[in-house]
Each structure stands twice: as structure tokens, then as C-alpha cells.
Amino acid sequence: MLRGGGRGAAAVLLLRRAAAGGRAASGGGQGQDLGQGRGSARPQPLEPSLLRFLVCPLSKRPLRYEEATNELINEELGIAYPIIDGIPNMIPEAARTTQKKPPAEGLKQP
């Protein structure tokens, strides 16, 4: 058994429920529309209530939702996590690099 698996499983279930519009998401898949938003011109946005629970897996800092690109942004690290069918892909390798702000004044660079 994996340690801490219950907590991660609960987060996945929460994300699946949000993507399914609040309906329970079981492994059966019958009668459920988890693919909601596929094939549509507009990507399915993030459920706003999830944003308060999500943090960057690298820095453990809060993320900002960018509606225009449908991404979760970590401005500190300059990365953006994509949201696919209403579910954030929080795998660091899936994140894209964004334009980083110049360092704040008073900080010395090597």
C-alpha cells in the first residue's frame, strides 16, 4: 500500500467530480460525460472553488488562474500548468515556461 495514497486519491476524486459537473466519477464510466468540453471550440475552465486547494508542486506556493490561456500560473518560477477538460495537469514536465519578471532591485546577480 502506498503511503499517503488516501489524500491523493481524494484530490483526484474531487477533480473528477468537478470535471463531471458535480456528478460522482466512478471507474465504470457508464452514463457519465467526463469528456465534457472535448471537441468544443472553448476549453473547459477550471472550477473556481478548486483554486484555493491547488499549489505548485515544485514551490508549494499558490497559483494564479489565467482565463485567457486556461492555465495555472506560478509567477515566482515563471511556469504555467495547462488545464485540460477542466482538470489541471500539475506534472512539472507538462508545464510551459512563461516570461519571467526581471529580478527585484537590490538583489545582486552572480
Coordinates of N, CA and C in Angstrom, one line a residue:
M1 N 0.8 -1.2 0.0 CA 0.0 0.0 0.0 C 0.9 1.2 0.0
L2 N 0.5 2.2 -0.8 CA 1.3 3.5 -0.8 C 1.0 4.4 0.3
R3 N 2.0 5.0 0.9 CA 1.8 5.9 2.0 C 1.2 7.2 1.5
G4 N 0.2 7.7 2.2 CA -0.4 9.0 1.8 C -1.3 8.9 0.6
G5 N -1.6 7.7 0.1 CA -2.4 7.5 -1.1 C -3.8 8.0 -0.9
G6 N -4.4 7.9 0.3 CA -5.7 8.3 0.5 C -5.9 9.8 0.2
R7 N -5.0 10.6 0.6 CA -5.1 12.0 0.4 C -5.0 12.4 -1.1
G8 N -4.1 11.7 -1.8 CA -4.0 12.0 -3.2 C -5.2 11.5 -4.0
A9 N -5.8 10.3 -3.6 CA -6.9 9.8 -4.2 C -8.1 10.7 -4.0
A10 N -8.2 11.3 -2.8 CA -9.3 12.2 -2.6 C -9.2 13.4 -3.5
A11 N -8.0 13.9 -3.7 CA -7.9 15.1 -4.6 C -8.3 14.7 -6.0
V12 N -7.9 13.5 -6.5 CA -8.2 13.1 -7.8 C -9.8 13.0 -8.0
L13 N -10.4 12.4 -6.9 CA -11.9 12.3 -7.0 C -12.5 13.6 -7.0
L14 N -12.0 14.6 -6.2 CA -12.5 15.9 -6.2 C -12.4 16.6 -7.6
L15 N -11.3 16.4 -8.2 CA -11.1 16.9 -9.6 C -12.0 16.3 -10.6
R16 N -12.2 15.0 -10.5 CA -13.1 14.3 -11.4 C -14.5 14.7 -11.2
R17 N -14.9 14.9 -10.0 CA -16.3 15.4 -9.7 C -16.5 16.8 -10.3
A18 N -15.5 17.6 -10.2 CA -15.6 19.0 -10.7 C -15.7 18.9 -12.2
A19 N -14.9 18.1 -12.8 CA -14.9 18.0 -14.3 C -16.2 17.4 -14.8
A20 N -16.8 16.5 -14.0 CA -18.1 15.9 -14.4 C -19.3 16.7 -14.0
G21 N -19.0 18.0 -13.6 CA -20.1 18.8 -13.2 C -20.8 18.5 -11.9
G22 N -20.0 17.9 -11.0 CA -20.6 17.6 -9.7 C -21.1 16.2 -9.5
R23 N -21.2 15.4 -10.7 CA -21.6 14.0 -10.6 C -20.5 13.1 -10.1
A24 N -20.8 12.1 -9.4 CA -19.8 11.1 -8.9 C -19.1 10.5 -10.1
A25 N -17.8 10.4 -10.0 CA -17.0 9.8 -11.1 C -16.4 8.5 -10.6
S26 N -17.0 7.4 -11.1 CA -16.6 6.1 -10.7 C -15.8 5.5 -11.9
G27 N -15.1 4.4 -11.7 CA -14.4 3.8 -12.7 C -15.2 3.2 -13.8
G28 N -16.5 3.0 -13.6 CA -17.3 2.3 -14.6 C -17.5 3.1 -15.9
G29 N -17.8 4.4 -15.7 CA -17.8 5.3 -16.9 C -19.2 5.3 -17.6
Q30 N -20.1 4.4 -17.2 CA -21.4 4.4 -17.9 C -22.2 5.5 -17.6
G31 N -22.8 6.2 -18.6 CA -23.7 7.3 -18.3 C -23.1 8.6 -17.8
Q32 N -21.8 8.6 -17.9 CA -21.1 9.8 -17.4 C -20.4 10.6 -18.5
D33 N -20.4 11.9 -18.5 CA -19.8 12.6 -19.5 C -18.6 13.3 -19.0
L34 N -17.5 12.5 -18.8 CA -16.3 13.0 -18.3 C -15.5 13.7 -19.4
G35 N -15.9 13.5 -20.7 CA -15.2 14.1 -21.8 C -15.9 15.5 -22.2
Q36 N -16.6 16.0 -21.3 CA -17.3 17.3 -21.5 C -16.3 18.3 -21.9
G37 N -16.5 19.0 -23.0 CA -15.6 20.0 -23.4 C -14.7 19.6 -24.5
R38 N -14.6 18.3 -24.8 CA -13.8 17.8 -25.9 C -14.5 18.1 -27.2
G39 N -13.7 18.6 -28.1 CA -14.3 18.9 -29.4 C -15.0 20.2 -29.5
S40 N -15.1 20.9 -28.4 CA -15.7 22.2 -28.4 C -14.7 23.3 -28.7
A41 N -15.1 24.4 -29.2 CA -14.2 25.5 -29.5 C -13.5 26.1 -28.3
R42 N -14.3 26.1 -27.2 CA -13.8 26.7 -26.0 C -13.3 25.7 -25.0
P43 N -12.1 25.8 -24.4 CA -11.7 24.8 -23.4 C -12.5 24.9 -22.1
Q44 N -12.7 23.8 -21.4 CA -13.4 23.8 -20.2 C -12.6 24.5 -19.1
P45 N -13.1 25.6 -18.5 CA -12.3 26.3 -17.5 C -12.2 25.5 -16.2
L46 N -11.3 26.0 -15.3 CA -11.1 25.4 -14.0 C -12.2 25.8 -13.1
E47 N -12.7 24.8 -12.3 CA -13.7 25.1 -11.3 C -13.1 26.1 -10.3
P48 N -13.7 27.3 -10.1 CA -13.1 28.3 -9.2 C -12.8 27.8 -7.8
S49 N -13.7 27.0 -7.3 CA -13.5 26.5 -5.9 C -12.3 25.7 -5.7
L50 N -11.7 25.1 -6.7 CA -10.5 24.3 -6.6 C -9.2 25.1 -6.4
L51 N -9.3 26.3 -6.9 CA -8.1 27.2 -6.9 C -7.5 27.3 -5.5
R52 N -8.4 27.4 -4.5 CA -7.8 27.6 -3.1 C -7.1 26.4 -2.6
F53 N -7.3 25.2 -3.2 CA -6.7 24.0 -2.7 C -5.4 23.7 -3.5
L54 N -5.2 24.3 -4.7 CA -4.1 23.9 -5.5 C -2.9 24.8 -5.3
V55 N -1.7 24.1 -5.2 CA -0.5 24.8 -5.1 C 0.5 24.2 -6.1
C56 N 1.5 25.0 -6.4 CA 2.6 24.5 -7.3 C 3.3 23.3 -6.7
P57 N 3.4 22.2 -7.4 CA 4.1 21.0 -6.8 C 5.6 21.2 -6.6
L58 N 6.2 22.2 -7.2 CA 7.6 22.5 -7.1 C 7.9 23.4 -5.9
S59 N 7.1 24.6 -5.9 CA 7.4 25.6 -4.8 C 6.4 25.5 -3.7
K60 N 5.3 24.8 -3.8 CA 4.3 24.7 -2.8 C 3.6 26.1 -2.5
R61 N 3.7 27.0 -3.5 CA 3.1 28.3 -3.4 C 1.8 28.3 -4.2
P62 N 0.9 29.3 -3.8 CA -0.4 29.4 -4.5 C -0.2 29.7 -6.0
L63 N -1.2 29.3 -6.8 CA -1.1 29.6 -8.3 C -2.2 30.6 -8.6
R64 N -2.0 31.3 -9.8 CA -3.0 32.2 -10.3 C -3.6 31.6 -11.5
Y65 N -4.9 31.7 -11.6 CA -5.6 31.2 -12.8 C -5.7 32.2 -13.9
E66 N -5.2 31.9 -15.1 CA -5.2 32.8 -16.2 C -6.3 32.3 -17.2
E67 N -7.4 33.0 -17.2 CA -8.6 32.6 -18.0 C -8.3 32.6 -19.5
A68 N -7.5 33.6 -20.0 CA -7.2 33.7 -21.4 C -6.5 32.5 -22.0
T69 N -5.6 31.9 -21.2 CA -4.8 30.8 -21.7 C -5.3 29.4 -21.0
N70 N -6.2 29.5 -20.1 CA -6.7 28.4 -19.3 C -5.6 27.6 -18.7
E71 N -4.8 28.3 -17.9 CA -3.6 27.8 -17.3 C -3.5 28.3 -15.8
L72 N -2.8 27.5 -15.0 CA -2.4 27.9 -13.7 C -1.0 28.4 -13.7
I73 N -0.8 29.6 -13.2 CA 0.5 30.3 -13.4 C 1.2 30.4 -12.0
N74 N 2.5 30.0 -12.0 CA 3.4 30.3 -10.9 C 4.3 31.4 -11.4
E75 N 4.0 32.6 -11.0 CA 4.8 33.8 -11.4 C 6.2 33.8 -10.8
E76 N 6.4 33.2 -9.6 CA 7.7 33.1 -9.0 C 8.7 32.3 -9.8
L77 N 8.2 31.1 -10.3 CA 9.1 30.3 -11.1 C 9.0 30.5 -12.6
G78 N 8.0 31.3 -13.0 CA 7.8 31.5 -14.4 C 7.4 30.3 -15.2
I79 N 6.4 29.6 -14.6 CA 5.9 28.4 -15.3 C 4.3 28.4 -15.3
A80 N 3.7 27.7 -16.3 CA 2.3 27.7 -16.4 C 1.9 26.2 -16.6
Y81 N 0.9 25.7 -15.8 CA 0.4 24.4 -15.9 C -0.9 24.4 -16.7
P82 N -1.0 23.6 -17.7 CA -2.2 23.6 -18.6 C -3.4 23.0 -17.8
I83 N -4.6 23.4 -18.2 CA -5.9 22.8 -17.7 C -6.5 22.1 -18.9
I84 N -6.7 20.8 -18.8 CA -7.3 20.0 -19.9 C -8.6 19.5 -19.4
D85 N -9.7 19.8 -20.2 CA -11.0 19.4 -19.8 C -11.4 19.7 -18.4
G86 N -11.0 20.8 -17.9 CA -11.3 21.3 -16.5 C -10.4 20.7 -15.5
I87 N -9.4 19.9 -15.8 CA -8.5 19.2 -14.9 C -7.1 19.8 -15.0
P88 N -6.5 20.4 -14.0 CA -5.2 20.9 -14.1 C -4.2 19.7 -14.2
N89 N -3.2 19.9 -15.2 CA -2.1 18.9 -15.3 C -1.0 19.5 -14.5
M90 N -0.8 19.0 -13.3 CA 0.2 19.6 -12.4 C 1.5 18.8 -12.4
I91 N 1.8 18.1 -13.5 CA 3.1 17.4 -13.7 C 4.1 18.5 -14.1
P92 N 5.2 18.7 -13.4 CA 6.1 19.7 -13.8 C 6.6 19.6 -15.2
E93 N 6.8 18.4 -15.7 CA 7.3 18.3 -17.1 C 6.2 18.8 -18.1
A94 N 5.0 18.9 -17.7 CA 3.9 19.3 -18.6 C 3.8 20.9 -18.6
A95 N 4.4 21.5 -17.7 CA 4.3 23.0 -17.6 C 5.2 23.6 -18.7
R96 N 4.7 24.8 -19.1 CA 5.5 25.6 -20.1 C 6.2 26.7 -19.3
T97 N 7.2 27.2 -19.9 CA 7.9 28.4 -19.4 C 7.3 29.6 -19.8
T98 N 7.1 30.6 -18.9 CA 6.5 31.9 -19.2 C 7.6 32.9 -19.1
Q99 N 7.2 34.1 -19.5 CA 8.1 35.2 -19.4 C 8.4 35.6 -17.9
K100 N 9.6 35.5 -17.5 CA 9.8 35.8 -16.1 C 10.1 37.3 -15.9
K101 N 9.6 37.8 -14.7 CA 9.9 39.2 -14.4 C 11.4 39.4 -14.1
P102 N 11.9 40.6 -14.4 CA 13.3 40.8 -14.1 C 13.4 40.8 -12.5
P103 N 14.6 40.5 -12.0 CA 14.8 40.4 -10.6 C 14.5 41.8 -9.9
A104 N 14.1 41.7 -8.7 CA 13.7 42.9 -8.0 C 15.0 43.7 -7.7
E105 N 14.9 45.0 -7.6 CA 16.0 45.9 -7.3 C 16.6 45.5 -6.0
G106 N 17.9 45.7 -5.9 CA 18.6 45.4 -4.6 C 19.1 44.0 -4.5
L107 N 18.7 43.1 -5.4 CA 19.2 41.7 -5.4 C 20.4 41.7 -6.3
K108 N 21.5 41.1 -5.9 CA 22.7 41.0 -6.7 C 22.7 39.7 -7.5
Q109 N 23.1 39.8 -8.7 CA 23.2 38.7 -9.6 C 24.7 38.3 -9.6
P110 N 25.0 36.9 -9.7 CA 26.3 36.5 -9.7 C 27.0 36.8 -11.0

